[in-house]
Each structure stands twice: as structure tokens, then as C-alpha cells.
XYZ file of C-alpha atoms in Angstrom:
261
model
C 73.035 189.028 -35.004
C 74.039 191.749 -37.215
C 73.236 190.679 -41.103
C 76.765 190.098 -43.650
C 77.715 193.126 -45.034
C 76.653 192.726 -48.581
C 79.695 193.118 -51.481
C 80.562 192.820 -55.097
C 82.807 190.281 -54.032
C 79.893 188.026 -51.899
C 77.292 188.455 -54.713
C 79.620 187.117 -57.464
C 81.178 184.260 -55.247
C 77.059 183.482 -54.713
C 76.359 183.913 -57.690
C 79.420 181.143 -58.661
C 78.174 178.635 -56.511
C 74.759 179.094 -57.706
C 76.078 178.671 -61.315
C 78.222 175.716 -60.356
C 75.216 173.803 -58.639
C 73.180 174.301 -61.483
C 75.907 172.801 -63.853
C 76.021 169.822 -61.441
C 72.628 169.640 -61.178
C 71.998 169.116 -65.553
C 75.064 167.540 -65.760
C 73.739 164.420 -63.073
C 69.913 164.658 -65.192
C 72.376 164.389 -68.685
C 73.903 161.444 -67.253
C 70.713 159.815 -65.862
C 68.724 160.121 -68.674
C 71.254 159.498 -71.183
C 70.393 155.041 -71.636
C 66.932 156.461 -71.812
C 67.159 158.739 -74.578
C 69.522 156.399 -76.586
C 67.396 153.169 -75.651
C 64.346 155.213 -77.199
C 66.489 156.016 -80.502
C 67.541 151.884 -80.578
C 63.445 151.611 -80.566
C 62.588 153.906 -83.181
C 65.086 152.287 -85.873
C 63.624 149.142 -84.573
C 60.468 150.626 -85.680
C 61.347 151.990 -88.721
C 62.692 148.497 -89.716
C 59.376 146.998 -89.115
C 57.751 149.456 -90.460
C 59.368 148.574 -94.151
C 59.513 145.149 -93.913
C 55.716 144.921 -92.850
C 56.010 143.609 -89.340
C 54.917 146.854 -87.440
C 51.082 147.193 -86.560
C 49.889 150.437 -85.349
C 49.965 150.883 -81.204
C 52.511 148.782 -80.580
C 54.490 149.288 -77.673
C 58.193 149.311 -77.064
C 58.396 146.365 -75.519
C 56.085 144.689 -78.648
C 58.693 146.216 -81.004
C 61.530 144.919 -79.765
C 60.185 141.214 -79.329
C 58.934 141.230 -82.846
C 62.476 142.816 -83.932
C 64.283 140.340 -81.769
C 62.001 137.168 -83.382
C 61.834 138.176 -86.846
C 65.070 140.330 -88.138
C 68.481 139.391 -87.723
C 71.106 142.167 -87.938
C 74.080 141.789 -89.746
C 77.586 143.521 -90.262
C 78.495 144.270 -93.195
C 81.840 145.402 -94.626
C 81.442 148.369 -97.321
C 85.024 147.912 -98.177
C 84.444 143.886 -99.479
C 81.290 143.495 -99.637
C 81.287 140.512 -97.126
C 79.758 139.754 -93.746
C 82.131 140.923 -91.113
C 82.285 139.735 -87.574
C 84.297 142.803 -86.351
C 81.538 144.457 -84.538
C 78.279 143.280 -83.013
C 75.266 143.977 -85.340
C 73.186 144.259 -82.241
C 75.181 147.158 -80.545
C 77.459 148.459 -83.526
C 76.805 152.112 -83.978
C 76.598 153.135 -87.805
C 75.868 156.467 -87.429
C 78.561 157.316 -84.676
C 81.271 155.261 -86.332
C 81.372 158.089 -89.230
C 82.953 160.417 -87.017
C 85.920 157.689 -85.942
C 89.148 158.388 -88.522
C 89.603 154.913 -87.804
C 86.331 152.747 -89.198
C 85.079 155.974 -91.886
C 86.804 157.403 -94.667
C 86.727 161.092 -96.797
C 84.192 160.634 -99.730
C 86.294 162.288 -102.932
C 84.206 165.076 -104.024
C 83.186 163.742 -107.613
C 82.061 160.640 -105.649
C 79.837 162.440 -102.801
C 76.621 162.581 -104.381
C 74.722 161.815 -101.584
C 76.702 164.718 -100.076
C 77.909 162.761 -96.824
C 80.988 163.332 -96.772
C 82.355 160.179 -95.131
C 81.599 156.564 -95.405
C 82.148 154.082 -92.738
C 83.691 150.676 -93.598
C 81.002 148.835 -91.917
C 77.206 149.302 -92.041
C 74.476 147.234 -90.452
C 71.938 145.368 -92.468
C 68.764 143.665 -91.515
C 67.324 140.468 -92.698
C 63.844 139.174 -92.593
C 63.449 135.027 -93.432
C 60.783 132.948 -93.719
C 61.581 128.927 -92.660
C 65.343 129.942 -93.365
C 64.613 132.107 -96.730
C 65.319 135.031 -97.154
C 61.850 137.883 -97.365
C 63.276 140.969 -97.470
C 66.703 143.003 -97.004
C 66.532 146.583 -95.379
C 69.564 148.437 -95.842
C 70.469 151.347 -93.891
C 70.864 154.846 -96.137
C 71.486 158.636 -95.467
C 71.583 161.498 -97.528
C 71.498 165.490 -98.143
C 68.029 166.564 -99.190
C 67.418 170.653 -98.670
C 67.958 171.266 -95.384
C 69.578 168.484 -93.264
C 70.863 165.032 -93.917
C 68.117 162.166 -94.024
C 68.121 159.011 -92.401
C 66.526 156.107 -93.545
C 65.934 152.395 -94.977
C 65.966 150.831 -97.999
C 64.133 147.442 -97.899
C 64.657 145.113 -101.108
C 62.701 142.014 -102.079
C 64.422 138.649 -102.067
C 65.519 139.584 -105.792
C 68.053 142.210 -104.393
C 66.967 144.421 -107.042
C 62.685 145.230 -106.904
C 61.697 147.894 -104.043
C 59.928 146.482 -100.775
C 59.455 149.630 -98.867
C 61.292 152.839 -97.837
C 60.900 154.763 -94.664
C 63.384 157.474 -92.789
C 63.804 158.101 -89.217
C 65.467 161.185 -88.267
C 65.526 163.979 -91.112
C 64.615 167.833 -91.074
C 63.127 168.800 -94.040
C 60.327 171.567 -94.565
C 56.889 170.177 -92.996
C 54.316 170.053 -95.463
C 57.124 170.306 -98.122
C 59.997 167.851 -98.460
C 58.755 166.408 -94.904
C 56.238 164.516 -97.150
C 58.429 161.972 -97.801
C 57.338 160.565 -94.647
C 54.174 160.640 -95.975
C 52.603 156.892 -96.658
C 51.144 157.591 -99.399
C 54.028 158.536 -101.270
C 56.112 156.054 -99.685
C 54.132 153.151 -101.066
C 54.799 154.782 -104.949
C 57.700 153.046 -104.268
C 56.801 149.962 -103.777
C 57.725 147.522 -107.175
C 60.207 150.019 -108.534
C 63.273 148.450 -110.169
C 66.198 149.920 -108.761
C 68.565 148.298 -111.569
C 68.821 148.873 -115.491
C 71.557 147.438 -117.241
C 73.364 146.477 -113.617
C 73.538 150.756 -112.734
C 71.168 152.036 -110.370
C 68.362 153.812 -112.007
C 65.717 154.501 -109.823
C 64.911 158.171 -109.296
C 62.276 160.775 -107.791
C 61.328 162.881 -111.311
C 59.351 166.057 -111.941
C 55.868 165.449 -111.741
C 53.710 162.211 -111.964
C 54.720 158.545 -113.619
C 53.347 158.039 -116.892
C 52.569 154.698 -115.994
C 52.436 154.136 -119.933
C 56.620 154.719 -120.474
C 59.202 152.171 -120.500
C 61.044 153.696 -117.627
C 58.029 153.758 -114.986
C 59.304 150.780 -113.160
C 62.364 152.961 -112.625
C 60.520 156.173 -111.742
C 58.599 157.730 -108.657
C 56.177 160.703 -108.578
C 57.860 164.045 -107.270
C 57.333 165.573 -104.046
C 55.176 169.024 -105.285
C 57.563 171.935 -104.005
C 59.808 169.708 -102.655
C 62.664 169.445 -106.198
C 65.836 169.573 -104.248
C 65.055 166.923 -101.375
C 63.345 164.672 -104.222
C 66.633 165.324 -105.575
C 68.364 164.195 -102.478
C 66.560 160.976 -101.935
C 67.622 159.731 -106.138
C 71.267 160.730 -105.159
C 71.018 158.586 -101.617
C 69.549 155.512 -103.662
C 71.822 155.725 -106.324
C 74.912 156.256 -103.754
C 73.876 153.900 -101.840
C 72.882 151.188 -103.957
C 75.446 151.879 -105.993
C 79.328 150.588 -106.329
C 80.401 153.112 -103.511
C 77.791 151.542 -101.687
C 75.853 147.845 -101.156
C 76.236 146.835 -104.806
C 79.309 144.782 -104.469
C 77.558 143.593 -101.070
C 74.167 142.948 -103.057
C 76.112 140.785 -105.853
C 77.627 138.431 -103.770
C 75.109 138.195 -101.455
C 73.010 137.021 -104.936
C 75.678 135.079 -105.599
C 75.749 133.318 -102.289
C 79.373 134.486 -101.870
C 78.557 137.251 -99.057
């Protein structure tokens, strides 16, 4: 049998089909994989929830984290735009993150507002609750903001005050290694712990230059700096103060105080 003549024409069409079952091919392993990849992104907020509120212990497994999430915190919608619990959305499957990009549940930040430098808030935001025989231990709050290079995502958790510092953790962030990555550095995330996020009902906590003199008034409202790392210290006092702030939880925080959440 004599062999096909070989053409411009047959090696492109080959070439086509190649390119064609290759696109198939990563498209199918895209689709497969995708509940994988976003159940593994569920478990590491999970995680990072625990981790604040002091409920995570080292090696524990997926499955661990998500029966000590399930037991001890209970997810909550809240409505940015009140300041109330909402029951639009499910807590437990309500996308925060994704629902910025909807014109429909976020809104355009004015400029002299945006200091967290998000550009858009969504009208509803998740929030996690940790009780004790029906008290409530600790709120985590969910917060993102612009440090140097990329946007950081995080939580905020409070004491049952609403106001004192509990722990603070991120999750997905891409700052310098070594640099402004410290600030998922233990150490410096447990400076935070006790700080006073209020003075005179405005938020006041903030990163500074340098170390705490642990001697001056405003050291309950003060954290040591990142060294080398200015602008994404810089970027996690804006996302506290944004976020605990008026544009943010604040009106949610005082009537939750208030009991009228």
C-alpha cells in the first residue's frame, strides 16, 4: 500500500485535530477537578477560621477540620448595607469573594472612600461565630485589602467585647516572601492579640514604624511594623480601619452589641 502523499494541507488539518484533542482533553481534567480544587479552598478558610479562633491543632486533617468547623462555628450572613443578619443567601455556600464581581450584590467604592483599595464592596459578607453553652466566644470577620503587591485575604477575629483583638490570620495573599509575607508569620500575628481596635468609637488600630513602646498611651492601639515591609504594613491598618469601620462591620458590630443585629 503506497504511503499518503504528505501536504501542507494534511499536516495542518493533523496538526488541528491534534490541537483540538488536546483542548478536549484539559478542558474534561478542568471540569473534573474543578469540586476538588474549590472543595480544598472551602477547607483552607475553614482552617484559617480555626486557626484565629483557637480551634485548629496542628496535623489535622480535612475531614477533622471540617467536623470541628461544622460543631463549633456557625456562619452567618450578614448585610453590609444594614448592618443586620440577612437570610438572602446561605452562609454555608454563599460566595463572598465571587459575589464582588456580580453588578447586582457589589457596589463601586467612591475613591475618597477606597482605602483599603478594593474597589467594590458586596452587600453581603459572611461572618463566623464561635459560642460557648449559647454565648458568644469570639467573632471572625472576613477582610481583604491592597498591601504592595496583591490584594490580601484574611480574618479578623474579635473577643465577645466586639472591640479587643482575638487573632488575625490571611489565607490567600502575594506579598514578598521574607518581606511583607511575614505577616503570616505567628509570631507577629500574636502582637496582635489584646489590641483595642476602638478609641473614641473610630477605629484606631494600626501597624506603625518600628516597635511598641509598650510604655505610651496608644500601645493598646498599636502593632510592631513588619521590617522592610512599610507599604503592606500600611495595607493591613487601611483593611482594619475599612473594614471595621462605618463602610464596613461597624454598624453590624453596634447592633450586634446592642442585641439589635
Amino acid at each position: 500500500m503506497s504511503k499518503l502523499k504528505e501536504t501542507p494541507v494534511r499536516t495542518l488539518a493533523v496538526a488541528l485535530v491534534m490541537c483540538l484533542v488536546c483542548s478536549i482533553a484539559v478542558s474534561a481534567a478542568a471540569l473534573i477537578l474543578r469540586p476538588a480544587q474549590q472543595e480544598n479552598a472551602l477547607v483552607d478558610r475553614q482552617r484559617a477560621v480555626l486557626e484565629i479562633a483557637e480551634l485548629w491543632q496542628p496535623g489535622m486533617s480535612s475531614d477533622e477540620v471540617r467536623e470541628v468547623f461544622a460543631s463549633r462555628v456557625t456562619p452567618r450572613l450578614v448585610d453590609l448595607r444594614t448592618g443586620e443578619y440577612s437570610d438572602a443567601f446561605d452562609p454555608h455556600t454563599f460566595d463572598q469573594n465571587k459575589s464582588v464581581a456580580d453588578g447586582s450584590l457589589a457596589s463601586p467604592i467612591p475613591e475618597d472612600k477606597d482605602i483599603a483599595s478594593i474597589r467594590r464592596l458586596e452587600h453581603y459578607a459572611v461572618v463566623y461565630q464561635i459560642e460557648q453553652n449559647g454565648e458568644l466566644e469570639r467573632l471572625v470577620l472576613p477582610v481583604r485589602g491592597y498591601g504592595l503587591w496583591s490584594t490580601m485575604y484574611g480574618f479578623v477575629a474579635l473577643q465577645s467585647d466586639l472591640e479587643t483583638v482575638a487573632g488575625i490570620g490571611f489565607y490567600q495573599h502575594g506579598e514578598t516572601p521574607g518581606l511583607g509575607g511575614e505577616i503570616d508569620n505567628p509570631n507577629w500575628q500574636a502582637k496582635w492579640v489584646g489590641k483595642k481596635v476602638y478609641q473614641d468609637g473610630e477605629p484606631t488600630l494600626r501597624v506603625i514604624k518600628g516597635s511598641v513602646n509598650p510604655q505610651s498611651p496608644q500601645a493598646d492601639y498599636q502593632v510592631d511594623a513588619i521590617a522592610g515591609a512599610t507599604l503592606t504594613g500600611n495595607g493591613v491598618t487601611h483593611m482594619i480601619h475599612f473594614w471595621l469601620g462605618e463602610d464596613g462591620f461597624a454598624p453590624f458590630l453596634k447592633k450586634l452589641s446592642a442585641g439589635e443585629a
